[in-house]
Amino acid sequence: MSEKKRATPLLDQLESGPWPSFVKELKKTEETPVMQDFLGQLERSYEEHIGHWKHGGIVGVMGYGGGVIGRYSDLGEEFPNIAHFHTIRVNQPAGWFYTSDALRQICDIWEKHGSGVTNMHGSTGDIILLGTTTPELEPTFKELTDAGFDLGGSGSDMRTPSCCCGQARCEWACYDTMGACYDFTQSYQDELHRPAFPYKYKMKFAGCPNDCVASVARADMSFIGTWRDDIKVNQDEVRACAAKGTDIQKEVCDLCPTKCMKWDGTQLDIDNSNCVKCMHCINVMPKALRPGDDRGATIMIGAKAPIVGGALLSSVFIPFIKMEPPYEDIKELISRIWDLWAEYGKNRERVGEFIQRVGLGTFLEQIGLEPVPEMIAAPRSNPYIFFGGEIAEAE
Amino acid sequence: MSEKKRATPLLDQLESGPWPSFVKELKKTEETPVMQDFLGQLERSYEEHIGHWKHGGIVGVMGYGGGVIGRYSDLGEEFPNIAHFHTIRVNQPAGWFYTSDALRQICDIWEKHGSGVTNMHGSTGDIILLGTTTPELEPTFKELTDAGFDLGGSGSDMRTPSCCCGQARCEWACYDTMGACYDFTQSYQDELHRPAFPYKYKMKFAGCPNDCVASVARADMSFIGTWRDDIKVNQDEVRACAAKGTDIQKEVCDLCPTKCMKWDGTQLDIDNSNCVKCMHCINVMPKALRPGDDRGATIMIGAKAPIVGGALLSSVFIPFIKMEPPYEDIKELISRIWDLWAEYGKNRERVGEFIQRVGLGTFLEQIGLEPVPEMIAAPRSNPYIFFGGEIAEAE
Amino acid sequence: MSAASRVTDIGPPHYEKFLPPVIKRNYGKWLYHEILRPGVMVHVAESGDRLFTVRAATPRLLHISSIRDFAALADKYCAGHLRFTSRNNVEFLTEVEANIDPLVADLTKLGYPVGGTGNAISNVVHTQGWVHCHSAATDASGVVKAVMDELYPHFVNMDMPAKLRIAFACCLNMCGAVHCSDIAILGVHTRAPKIEHQNLPKMCEIPSVVASCPTGAIRPATVDGAQSVEIIEEQCMYCGNCFTVCPAIKINNAKTDGISIWVGGKVSNARTEPKFSKLAVPFLPNNPPRWPEVVEWVKKLVTLYATNARKHERMGEWIERIGWPKFFQLAEIQFTKYHIDDFRHAGETFKRSAQLRHG
Amino acid sequence: MSAASRVTDIGPPHYEKFLPPVIKRNYGKWLYHEILRPGVMVHVAESGDRLFTVRAATPRLLHISSIRDFAALADKYCAGHLRFTSRNNVEFLTEVEANIDPLVADLTKLGYPVGGTGNAISNVVHTQGWVHCHSAATDASGVVKAVMDELYPHFVNMDMPAKLRIAFACCLNMCGAVHCSDIAILGVHTRAPKIEHQNLPKMCEIPSVVASCPTGAIRPATVDGAQSVEIIEEQCMYCGNCFTVCPAIKINNAKTDGISIWVGGKVSNARTEPKFSKLAVPFLPNNPPRWPEVVEWVKKLVTLYATNARKHERMGEWIERIGWPKFFQLAEIQFTKYHIDDFRHAGETFKRSAQLRHG
Ligand code: SRM
Ligand code: SRM
Ligand code: SRM
Ligand code: SRM
Ligand code: SF4
Ligand code: SF4
Ligand code: SF4
Ligand code: SF4
Ligand code: SF4
Ligand code: SF4
Ligand code: SF4
Ligand code: SF4
C-alpha cells in the first residue's frame, strides 16, 4: 500500500451536504492502493476537467461476448493499480429484490476480486461491479455462477431485461412483469451473452401505463401492461376522496385525455369505450378505481437514445395481447424480427431506426404481422404511396 | 366550321344534374371548329381514361418570362384547331371584385383572340384564359393592357398574389388585405413577370386567422391578420346569443384552444393574455365579440405542395407586425430572403424546403432576423447542437 | 407594333375602381354579418349601412357567355357590382334588400344555385384535369360535377356540423392545394413512368431529371448508345415530378391511373391548428363520366361526418376526438400498409404512446 | 479449471427466492396503496395483509460496506428483505408497522435520507462520468451530488405539483436516458474531435468510422501517406459517436466540454403521452466540484415549476399549457438559434399556425 495518502481537496468538498456522498463511499476503503489510485485519478479529472479512461481491446470471460466493459486508465504509470479497471455487469434478479444473504454473497466476491465499488444499479438494470483486472474476470465469474448469478449484456447483443416490481408490490400490474422478465431473460441466454445482432436490443417490462421502468423511452421492445374492459369503480371510495378534498371534476375529469368521465357530485361515470388507459384517474384515487379484469399488455417497439439518427420512443407494435407463459406467440414474433433485422440491419442500427429505414409497412409484411391503425398516430399525409404494381389494371 | 357535330355521348351525361355543368359551358359555342376539337379531344380522354395534352417549348409575350402556359395536343392531326392551346394567366383585381363592364371587356378580348373558355379563377387567383394559339398571344396582351389588365405569374417567378376580401366586406379584417395585395403586386412586377428565382414564390393575404385564402397552406409567404390587445366584448350580445340558444360553455368556452374563457351565465370573461387569436369564439358570436383594436399581421413562411420534399404549412416568421404602407420593413426582409435563396437555393427548391435544408437558425442569422420562441412549436429535443466554436474556452 | 409603344408591368387594375359605393363608404368599418339564408348574407357597417351578398355556385370553367350573363345580372340588381370568391363562387353585392329574391330566382333559372355559406358544403377548389393539363391522372371538372350533383343538397342547405371543405387535384402537384382539406380528392398515378429514350437527350437536362426524383429512383444510364436515364421501379412512387421536368418521361397510364381520397385537413386557425389531410382511400378506378366509386365514397364520408361530429367540429377535429382506429372502423375502410407513412418523416407518424382504446 | 466444469448461461437467480412471505402470499392480489409519509408506503392486499415499504436514497455508487449495512438493516427490521428501485433508491420491506420508525432513524443516522415517494423529487437516474467512462464530457456522481444537496428538501417532502423526474447523462449516448425527463442534465462536447492519425489505421475500420457520423462530417483521407479520415468541422456537432467506434478520435476537451439542461420530458402515459425533453440551457461550464451554475439553473427551474404548475401537472404539461414563449420569459432564458432544431426532422418543430399569444 502506498506510503502516504493522496490529497483530494476537490473531492473532499463532496463529502459534506445532506445527500449521500459517493466520495464517502469511495473512501470506505481509502487506504487500499486501488482506491488510492482511483481517488487520485478522479481528483485529477476534477482538477483538469477531463476524464482519464480509455476504451481498449475487448475483454471478457470465456465463451461470452458481453458482460464486461474493458476500461484502461490513460495515466497508467501514475496510477498503476487502476491501469486496468474493467466493469462486470451482473444480471440483477427481476424487480431488484434481494435477501441480505444474497447481497452479502456478492459483496464477499467483489471484496475478493475487485475494487469493492458497485452501482446499485446500472441504468439498464444490472448490478455493476466497478473496477477489476483481466485476470480476476474468470474467478469472479466462477464464484458468481456458483452463487447463482450470471452476467448481463453488453455490446451488440440482447441487453439485460428489466422490469418494475409489478405484481410483487403493485396493485396496478396488469400482468406478471417479474415472471415475464425472468422468462424472457432465461429464454435468450445465448442472445444475451453472445453478441450477434446489428446493435443492442433491450427489453423492459412495465406492469401498467405508468411505465415505472421507462420502457417506452429506453427499450427496443417495451411491454406495457394494460386492460381491455372497464375500470373498476368503488363509488363509495370516490365519494370518500371527494369528501377528503379531491376536486374530482378538476383533478380527475378535466385531466382525462379523452374527457370520458362524468362526475355529478355523487357518482362517477366512465365511458370506458373512450378510455385510453392512461392511468391518471386511477393514480389519483387508488382506493376508488382499479384497472379492469381483462388484462394484458401493449407491446411497443424501437425506443433508443439519440445515436445515430436521433432518439426514439417505442411505437405500438401489438395494441393488446394476453401475457401468458410460455409467451410462444410473442417469442415467435421476436425471432422473426431478429432474423429480419440481423439480415438487413446495418451495423449499429437499432431496430427502431431499421423500421424507419425500411418502412413500418414493409417491416410488418416481412414478419407477417397485419397492420392496424393503432400502430400509428395518423395515416400518411404525403401522397408518395408505393403501390408496387399491386393496383390491378383496368381492362 | 366542321361539317357535322362530333358526338360526345360521355360528356353529354354531365349536362344533367343540379350542379352547374362545365359541359354546358363548353357547348355554349359548340359549333365553332375550336370547340368541336376541344370537345372531341376531351371526349376521347373520357373514352380512353387518359389526357391528351403535352407541355412543350416555352411560349409567352415579348419581355415576359411568365404568364403563359404552353399547351399542345398530342392528337394534333385529329384535332388541328387545338393543336396549340395555350393558357394566359391574367392578374385578377385584388379580392376578385369586378364591375360588369370590366368583365365584359375581358370577354370581348377573349372572344376575339381565344377559345372563349375561362376559369374564374385559377387556384392561385388569376383569371385563366384557357386556350389560344401562339400568334394570338401578343394581340391579346396588347388589348388586355389597354384595358388596364396585365399578366400573372408562372414558372420560377413570384406568383400572382391573392387575398381575401378583407376590409372591403369583412368585419374581422385586421389589416387592409386588398391594399397590401395590390401594393406588393405592383412593387414586384419585375419578379412577377421575369422568372429569376430557384422556384415559384407565392404570397397570400388573409385578414384574420380564419385564413379564407388558405395562405398557410398555399403561400410561400402568408400574411395572416391578427391583433395584440383584448377581444372586444359586448356582454348584452353575448347574453342575446345565449338566449337564442347558443350553449356558450359547450360551444365557445370548451372549444377555446387555451380554455381562457369563463362564462357564469351572464358574463363572459376572457383571459386575453392566454388568447391565441384563433377566432373561434368570435366566429360563433359575430355580434358579441370582435378582434381588438391593436391590429396587424402574423407573417408566416414556406408553405407548399408535396413536390419535392413533401407538403409544408407556413411557419411563423414574424409573430406580429403592423401592416402599414409602404411596408418598407417587410420589403427589406423579403429582398434579403430572395437574395439568400437566389444565391444558395437549389433549382426547384421552394423557400420552405430551403429553410429546412440550411436550418431555420442559420437562415435567420443570414437575413439578420432575431430568433424568437414564437417561431417554433417546441425547442429541439435532439442534442445535435452546432455550437460552431462559439462556446468560449474556459481558461 | 414596336416594343416601345407596348405597355408592360402595369400590374392588375386598382381594386377601388371595382368597389360598390357602400363598400367605399364603409371600407374597414364593418360591424358584424348575418347569414340570412343559405347563400345570402348581410354585412352591417358601423354607419348602419347594410351590404347584401348573394352567393352562387359556378363550375369555375366558365364560357364568356356565362360571364356576360353574370354581368347582366349585376347590372340589373347590383349597379354592376359583383365578385368571385376563393372557392370559385360568384357573389352579387347590393344595398337593396328587395333585389335579393328576384336575383336568386334569376340565378336559379340560369342554373347557378345559390348557397355555400356558413356550414354548407361550398364549391370545390379544383384544377385542370384532362381539360388542359398534361400530367392529369384523371379529369377535374368531371369528378367535381359528378360529386357536387350528389352533394348539391348540402350546398343549398347549411346542414353540416361545421365547414366541410372539399378540394380536388388531378396529380401530386396538388394545384388544388388538397393537402389541407376536410375531404381531398386526388388523382394518382400508380405505375412508374415510361421513358422515351430517343427523345430524352434532346428534350431534357439529365442532371435536373435525376435531381427531380424525391426518392432518388432515377439514375443516369446509357441506353443503346445514347445518354439517358433509368428508373429503379421499386423506388418510384409515381409522383410524376420527372415528367414535369422532362416531357420525354411519360407518367400517364390509361389503365392504372386513378383517384385517392384524403380526409381531415383544415386551414383555419379556429379551435385547432391547421392540419394536413390524411389518407383514407388509397385507390379508386377512373370511371368516367360519373366516377361512381369516388362519388359513393365522398358521400359516405360526408354522411359519416354529418351524423357523428359535434357542432363546430371539423372533419379532422372529429376524427382526432374519436381516434383514427374508430374512424377506419366506422368508415369500413380496410387499414393497409399504404396508410402507413414511409416517406422522410414517417417515424413522426407512428403511435408512440400506450394510450389506446381497447374497447 | 476446464471449461467443461464451468457453468454458463444460468441467467439471473429466480426472483421468488428473494420475495418476502407477505409478497408470496399476496402476489398479484394487491388492492391499493397509501403513502403514509415521505418515503413510507403501505400496500394493502385483498387478503387484508399489509406490506410497509421504507424508501431511502442511495448515491447509486455504493461501496460493498454500505451494501452490507443495508443487509444488516434488512435483517434487523425486514427478516432480511429489501429491494432497489428503478431510480437507485433502496426499499426496505416489512410487515411490522412498528419497525418503521427505528428503521427510518437508523437509515437517517447512516446518511441515507428517507423520502422520494409521491410528488417528491426522487433520486436522479445517472451514469458513470469521470468515474469510469471514456467519453464523459463531465462527471456524473459529482453533479448529481451537488444538485441533490440543494434539492434535498424536495426529496424528504412531497411538495411538488406532480412527479418531477431528473436524469443525468455525461455524453450524447445518454445512458441515463435523459431524453424523456422533466429536467435532464446532459454533458456536452462543443468542439470537433481531434484525430490521432498515426493510431487510427491500426485501431479502427475506416468505413465504420465514416458511417458512424450522423451528419456525414467524416470522410476518408490520406494523411501523410497513411490511410485515415478527416472531419469537416462545420458539419460536426460533437456527438462523439466517431470516438465510440474509434478510440483514435479524441472528443474530450478540458476547456470546452460542459453541460446543457433540458426540460419537459416524461415517460408515463398519465394524462398526456410520453414526451421528449427539450433544450432549455444550451451550455454551462464544467465547474467542479460543485458545478454552481448547473445547480443554480436546476434550482431555478424547479422553483419556477413548483410555483406555477397546477396540481398533477408535470413540467412538460405545464410548459405546453402556458406555451414555450412564456416559459422562456419566466425562466429568463435567452432564446437562441441553438434552441431551434436543425437535425433531420427539424421542420416538424416549427410553429405552423398563427395561434399565438401576443399579449
Ligand atoms: C453502465 C451504463 C451507465 C450507468 O452508469 O448505468 C452504460 C455505460 C456505457 N454505455 Fe450506455 N450504459 C448504460 C445504459 C444505457 C442506457 C439506459 C438503459 O439501458 O435504459 C442507454 C439509453 C437507452 C438506449 O439503449 O438507447 C444507453 C445508451 C448508450 C449508447 C447509445 C445507444 C444508442 O443507440 O443511442 C451507447 C453508445 C454505443 O452503444 O456504442 C452506450 C455506450 C456505453 C458505454 C459502453 C460506452 C462505450 O461506448 O464504451 C458505457 C460504458 C461505461 C463504463 O465505463 O462502464 N450507451 N446506455 C449503463 C449500463 C449499466 C447496466 O448494464 O445496467
Ligand atoms: C392553373 C392551375 C390549376 C388550376 O386549374 O387552377 C395550375 C396549373 C398547373 N400547375 Fe399548379 N396550378 C395552379 C395553382 C397551384 C397551386 C395552388 C395555389 O397556388 O394556391 C399549387 C399548390 C401550392 C404550391 O404552390 O405549392 C400548385 C402547385 C404546382 C406544382 C407543385 C409545386 C410544389 O412546390 O410542390 C407544380 C409542379 C411545378 O411547379 O412544376 C405545378 C404545375 C402546374 C402546371 C404548370 C403543370 C406543369 O408542370 O406544366 C399546370 C399547368 C396546367 C395548365 O395546363 O394550365 N403546380 N399549383 C393553378 C394556377 C392558376 C392561377 O394562376 O391562378
Ligand atoms: C368569401 C370568402 C373570402 C373571399 O374573399 O373569397 C370567405 C368569406 C367568409 N368567411 Fe371564410 N371565406 C372564404 C373562404 C374560406 C376558406 C378558404 C377555403 O375554403 O379554401 C377558409 C379556410 C377553410 C379551412 O379551414 O379549411 C375559410 C374559413 C372560414 C372560417 C373558419 C371555419 C372553421 O371553423 O374552421 C370562418 C368562420 C366561420 O365561418 O365560422 C369563416 C368566415 C367567413 C365570413 C363569415 C367572414 C365574414 O364575416 O364575412 C365570410 C362569409 C363566410 C361564409 O361563407 O359563410 N371563413 N373561409 C371565401 C368564400 C369561399 C366560398 O365561396 O365558399
Ligand atoms: C418503485 C418504482 C418501480 C420499481 O419497480 O422500482 C415505482 C413505484 C411506484 N410508482 Fe412509479 N415507480 C418507479 C419509477 C417510476 C418511473 C420511472 C422513472 O422515474 O424513471 C416513472 C415514469 C416517470 C415519468 O413519467 O417520467 C413512474 C411513474 C409513475 C406514475 C405516473 C406519474 C405521472 O403522473 O406521470 C405513478 C402514478 C402516481 O404516482 O400518481 C407511479 C406510481 C407508482 C406507485 C404508487 C405504484 C404503486 O401503486 O405501488 C409506486 C410508488 C410510487 C411512489 O414512489 O410514490 N409511478 N414511476 C420506481 C421508484 C423509483 C424511485 O425510486 O423513485
Ligand atoms: S409500472 Fe405500473 S404496475 Fe409497474 S410499478 Fe409502476 S404503477 Fe405499478
Ligand atoms: S384512465 Fe385515463 S383515459 Fe381512462 S378514464 Fe382514467 S383518466 Fe380517462
Ligand atoms: S380571412 Fe378573416 S378577414 Fe378575411 S374574409 Fe376571412 S374571416 Fe374575413
Ligand atoms: S379567439 Fe380563440 S383562443 Fe382567443 S378566446 Fe376566442 S376561442 Fe379562445
Ligand atoms: S394538379 Fe397536376 S394535373 Fe392538375 S393541373 Fe396541377 S399539375 Fe396539372
Ligand atoms: S415518378 Fe416521381 S418517384 Fe417516380 S421516378 Fe419520376 S420523380 Fe421519381
Ligand atoms: S452517457 Fe456517455 S459518458 Fe456517460 S456513461 Fe454513457 S457513454 Fe459513458
Ligand atoms: S463527433 Fe459526431 S458529428 Fe462530429 S465527426 Fe464525430 S460522429 Fe460526426
PDB file of C-alpha atoms and ligand atoms in Angstrom, chain A residues 384, chain B residues 53 55 69-71 85 87 89-90 92 119 121-128 130 152-155 159-160 162 199-200 202 204 213-214 217-220 303-308 310-311 348 350 353, chain C residues 60 125-129 131-135 170-179 241 243-245, ligand 2:
ATOM      1  CA  TYR A 384     -45.911   9.231 -52.013  1.00  0.00           C
TER       2      TYR A 384
ATOM      3  CA  TRP B  53     -52.008  17.382 -73.645  1.00  0.00           C
ATOM      4  CA  HIS B  55     -46.149  20.578 -72.403  1.00  0.00           C
ATOM      5  CA  ILE B  69     -48.632  28.134 -70.101  1.00  0.00           C
ATOM      6  CA  GLY B  70     -47.809  26.405 -73.375  1.00  0.00           C
ATOM      7  CA  ARG B  71     -50.103  23.537 -74.198  1.00  0.00           C
ATOM      8  CA  PHE B  85     -53.933  25.626 -76.962  1.00  0.00           C
ATOM      9  CA  THR B  87     -53.309  29.334 -71.237  1.00  0.00           C
ATOM     10  CA  ARG B  89     -52.903  33.918 -66.773  1.00  0.00           C
ATOM     11  CA  VAL B  90     -54.331  37.391 -66.174  1.00  0.00           C
ATOM     12  CA  GLN B  92     -57.023  39.355 -61.097  1.00  0.00           C
ATOM     13  CA  ASN B 119     -61.522  29.738 -65.287  1.00  0.00           C
ATOM     14  CA  HIS B 121     -60.488  31.759 -61.194  1.00  0.00           C
ATOM     15  CA  GLY B 122     -57.308  29.753 -61.255  1.00  0.00           C
ATOM     16  CA  SER B 123     -56.323  28.279 -57.991  1.00  0.00           C
ATOM     17  CA  THR B 124     -53.544  30.786 -57.440  1.00  0.00           C
ATOM     18  CA  GLY B 125     -56.080  33.503 -58.117  1.00  0.00           C
ATOM     19  CA  ASP B 126     -55.553  34.574 -61.709  1.00  0.00           C
ATOM     20  CA  ILE B 127     -58.175  34.975 -64.354  1.00  0.00           C
ATOM     21  CA  ILE B 128     -57.434  31.982 -66.570  1.00  0.00           C
ATOM     22  CA  LEU B 130     -57.991  28.859 -71.491  1.00  0.00           C
ATOM     23  CA  GLY B 152     -49.930  36.930 -63.779  1.00  0.00           C
ATOM     24  CA  GLY B 153     -47.046  34.680 -62.875  1.00  0.00           C
ATOM     25  CA  SER B 154     -45.886  31.256 -63.946  1.00  0.00           C
ATOM     26  CA  GLY B 155     -42.601  29.386 -63.806  1.00  0.00           C
ATOM     27  CA  ARG B 159     -46.650  34.215 -58.482  1.00  0.00           C
ATOM     28  CA  THR B 160     -49.760  36.307 -58.626  1.00  0.00           C
ATOM     29  CA  SER B 162     -54.098  36.932 -53.839  1.00  0.00           C
ATOM     30  CA  TYR B 199     -38.618  28.166 -57.964  1.00  0.00           C
ATOM     31  CA  LYS B 200     -42.018  29.818 -57.577  1.00  0.00           C
ATOM     32  CA  LYS B 202     -46.349  32.819 -53.701  1.00  0.00           C
ATOM     33  CA  LYS B 204     -51.350  35.363 -49.965  1.00  0.00           C
ATOM     34  CA  VAL B 213     -57.371  32.323 -48.838  1.00  0.00           C
ATOM     35  CA  ALA B 214     -55.701  29.256 -47.338  1.00  0.00           C
ATOM     36  CA  ALA B 217     -51.196  26.008 -46.870  1.00  0.00           C
ATOM     37  CA  ARG B 218     -50.653  27.614 -50.229  1.00  0.00           C
ATOM     38  CA  ALA B 219     -48.256  30.554 -49.970  1.00  0.00           C
ATOM     39  CA  ASP B 220     -44.508  30.774 -49.584  1.00  0.00           C
ATOM     40  CA  ALA B 303     -45.991  26.632 -47.414  1.00  0.00           C
ATOM     41  CA  LYS B 304     -46.062  24.401 -50.474  1.00  0.00           C
ATOM     42  CA  ALA B 305     -47.482  21.287 -52.078  1.00  0.00           C
ATOM     43  CA  PRO B 306     -45.665  17.929 -51.839  1.00  0.00           C
ATOM     44  CA  ILE B 307     -43.159  18.262 -54.643  1.00  0.00           C
ATOM     45  CA  VAL B 308     -40.258  17.527 -53.896  1.00  0.00           C
ATOM     46  CA  GLY B 310     -43.295  16.785 -49.020  1.00  0.00           C
ATOM     47  CA  ALA B 311     -46.008  19.370 -48.409  1.00  0.00           C
ATOM     48  CA  ARG B 348     -36.850  23.859 -57.883  1.00  0.00           C
ATOM     49  CA  ARG B 350     -39.112  26.251 -52.579  1.00  0.00           C
ATOM     50  CA  GLU B 353     -37.536  23.482 -48.236  1.00  0.00           C
TER      51      GLU B 353
ATOM     52  CA  ARG C  60     -65.297  27.639 -62.436  1.00  0.00           C
ATOM     53  CA  VAL C 125     -61.409  24.071 -55.249  1.00  0.00           C
ATOM     54  CA  HIS C 126     -60.107  22.171 -58.253  1.00  0.00           C
ATOM     55  CA  THR C 127     -57.774  22.076 -61.177  1.00  0.00           C
ATOM     56  CA  GLN C 128     -57.441  21.365 -64.916  1.00  0.00           C
ATOM     57  CA  GLY C 129     -57.524  17.638 -65.394  1.00  0.00           C
ATOM     58  CA  VAL C 131     -59.374  19.674 -69.918  1.00  0.00           C
ATOM     59  CA  HIS C 132     -55.983  21.274 -70.063  1.00  0.00           C
ATOM     60  CA  CYS C 133     -53.141  19.642 -68.170  1.00  0.00           C
ATOM     61  CA  HIS C 134     -50.551  17.190 -69.388  1.00  0.00           C
ATOM     62  CA  SER C 135     -49.932  15.408 -66.118  1.00  0.00           C
ATOM     63  CA  CYS C 170     -55.517  15.794 -60.663  1.00  0.00           C
ATOM     64  CA  CYS C 171     -51.940  14.910 -59.790  1.00  0.00           C
ATOM     65  CA  LEU C 172     -49.464  15.053 -56.928  1.00  0.00           C
ATOM     66  CA  ASN C 173     -48.519  18.597 -57.833  1.00  0.00           C
ATOM     67  CA  MET C 174     -51.728  19.360 -55.984  1.00  0.00           C
ATOM     68  CA  CYS C 175     -52.630  22.596 -57.702  1.00  0.00           C
ATOM     69  CA  GLY C 176     -55.878  22.366 -55.822  1.00  0.00           C
ATOM     70  CA  ALA C 177     -53.873  22.525 -52.639  1.00  0.00           C
ATOM     71  CA  VAL C 178     -55.812  19.496 -51.451  1.00  0.00           C
ATOM     72  CA  HIS C 179     -53.256  18.825 -48.763  1.00  0.00           C
ATOM     73  CA  ASN C 241     -42.110  15.082 -60.981  1.00  0.00           C
ATOM     74  CA  PHE C 243     -42.333  14.100 -66.146  1.00  0.00           C
ATOM     75  CA  THR C 244     -42.846  17.691 -65.102  1.00  0.00           C
ATOM     76  CA  VAL C 245     -39.199  18.476 -65.735  1.00  0.00           C
TER      77      VAL C 245
HETATM   78  C1  SRM E   2     -53.849  26.572 -63.442  1.00  0.00           C
HETATM   79  C2  SRM E   2     -53.534  25.959 -62.095  1.00  0.00           C
HETATM   80  C3  SRM E   2     -54.562  24.940 -61.654  1.00  0.00           C
HETATM   81  C4  SRM E   2     -55.969  25.456 -61.855  1.00  0.00           C
HETATM   82  O1  SRM E   2     -56.687  24.827 -62.612  1.00  0.00           O
HETATM   83  O2  SRM E   2     -56.319  26.458 -61.222  1.00  0.00           O
HETATM   84  C5  SRM E   2     -52.201  25.260 -62.093  1.00  0.00           C
HETATM   85  C6  SRM E   2     -51.801  24.542 -63.159  1.00  0.00           C
HETATM   86  C7  SRM E   2     -50.536  23.949 -63.240  1.00  0.00           C
HETATM   87  N1  SRM E   2     -49.681  23.882 -62.256  1.00  0.00           N
HETATM   88 FE1  SRM E   2     -50.016  24.387 -60.361  1.00  0.00          FE
HETATM   89  N2  SRM E   2     -51.537  25.399 -60.916  1.00  0.00           N
HETATM   90  C8  SRM E   2     -52.241  26.255 -60.162  1.00  0.00           C
HETATM   91  C9  SRM E   2     -52.091  26.511 -58.846  1.00  0.00           C
HETATM   92  C10 SRM E   2     -51.253  25.749 -57.991  1.00  0.00           C
HETATM   93  C11 SRM E   2     -51.359  25.706 -56.557  1.00  0.00           C
HETATM   94  C12 SRM E   2     -52.428  26.386 -55.705  1.00  0.00           C
HETATM   95  C13 SRM E   2     -52.090  27.761 -55.297  1.00  0.00           C
HETATM   96  O3  SRM E   2     -51.256  28.444 -55.954  1.00  0.00           O
HETATM   97  O4  SRM E   2     -52.681  28.216 -54.323  1.00  0.00           O
HETATM   98  C14 SRM E   2     -50.384  24.831 -56.143  1.00  0.00           C
HETATM   99  C15 SRM E   2     -50.117  24.347 -54.706  1.00  0.00           C
HETATM  100  C16 SRM E   2     -49.455  25.382 -53.873  1.00  0.00           C
HETATM  101  C17 SRM E   2     -47.988  25.469 -54.138  1.00  0.00           C
HETATM  102  O5  SRM E   2     -47.594  26.370 -54.899  1.00  0.00           O
HETATM  103  O6  SRM E   2     -47.230  24.641 -53.606  1.00  0.00           O
HETATM  104  C18 SRM E   2     -49.701  24.385 -57.331  1.00  0.00           C
HETATM  105  C19 SRM E   2     -48.718  23.503 -57.348  1.00  0.00           C
HETATM  106  C20 SRM E   2     -47.995  23.105 -58.506  1.00  0.00           C
HETATM  107  C21 SRM E   2     -46.787  22.349 -58.523  1.00  0.00           C
HETATM  108  C22 SRM E   2     -46.081  21.789 -57.303  1.00  0.00           C
HETATM  109  C23 SRM E   2     -45.273  22.869 -56.668  1.00  0.00           C
HETATM  110  C24 SRM E   2     -44.589  22.352 -55.434  1.00  0.00           C
HETATM  111  O7  SRM E   2     -43.656  23.026 -54.994  1.00  0.00           O
HETATM  112  O8  SRM E   2     -44.979  21.308 -54.909  1.00  0.00           O
HETATM  113  C25 SRM E   2     -46.417  22.206 -59.879  1.00  0.00           C
HETATM  114  C26 SRM E   2     -45.187  21.495 -60.436  1.00  0.00           C
HETATM  115  C27 SRM E   2     -44.207  22.517 -60.903  1.00  0.00           C
HETATM  116  O9  SRM E   2     -44.090  23.615 -60.313  1.00  0.00           O
HETATM  117  O10 SRM E   2     -43.515  22.219 -61.875  1.00  0.00           O
HETATM  118  C28 SRM E   2     -47.409  22.885 -60.642  1.00  0.00           C
HETATM  119  C29 SRM E   2     -47.508  22.997 -62.061  1.00  0.00           C
HETATM  120  C30 SRM E   2     -48.510  23.328 -62.755  1.00  0.00           C
HETATM  121  C31 SRM E   2     -48.574  23.205 -64.279  1.00  0.00           C
HETATM  122  C32 SRM E   2     -47.841  24.376 -64.839  1.00  0.00           C
HETATM  123  C33 SRM E   2     -48.136  21.866 -64.833  1.00  0.00           C
HETATM  124  C34 SRM E   2     -46.749  21.912 -65.420  1.00  0.00           C
HETATM  125  O11 SRM E   2     -45.843  21.440 -64.773  1.00  0.00           O
HETATM  126  O12 SRM E   2     -46.651  22.415 -66.541  1.00  0.00           O
HETATM  127  C35 SRM E   2     -50.074  23.287 -64.520  1.00  0.00           C
HETATM  128  C36 SRM E   2     -50.489  23.917 -65.838  1.00  0.00           C
HETATM  129  C37 SRM E   2     -51.853  23.399 -66.166  1.00  0.00           C
HETATM  130  C38 SRM E   2     -52.357  24.014 -67.421  1.00  0.00           C
HETATM  131  O13 SRM E   2     -52.373  23.307 -68.419  1.00  0.00           O
HETATM  132  O14 SRM E   2     -52.758  25.193 -67.392  1.00  0.00           O
HETATM  133  N3  SRM E   2     -48.363  23.423 -59.798  1.00  0.00           N
HETATM  134  N4  SRM E   2     -50.261  24.967 -58.450  1.00  0.00           N
HETATM  135  C39 SRM E   2     -53.322  26.964 -60.964  1.00  0.00           C
HETATM  136  C40 SRM E   2     -52.770  28.298 -61.368  1.00  0.00           C
HETATM  137  C41 SRM E   2     -53.840  29.198 -61.835  1.00  0.00           C
HETATM  138  C42 SRM E   2     -53.588  30.588 -61.418  1.00  0.00           C
HETATM  139  O15 SRM E   2     -52.523  31.133 -61.755  1.00  0.00           O
HETATM  140  O16 SRM E   2     -54.434  31.118 -60.702  1.00  0.00           O
END
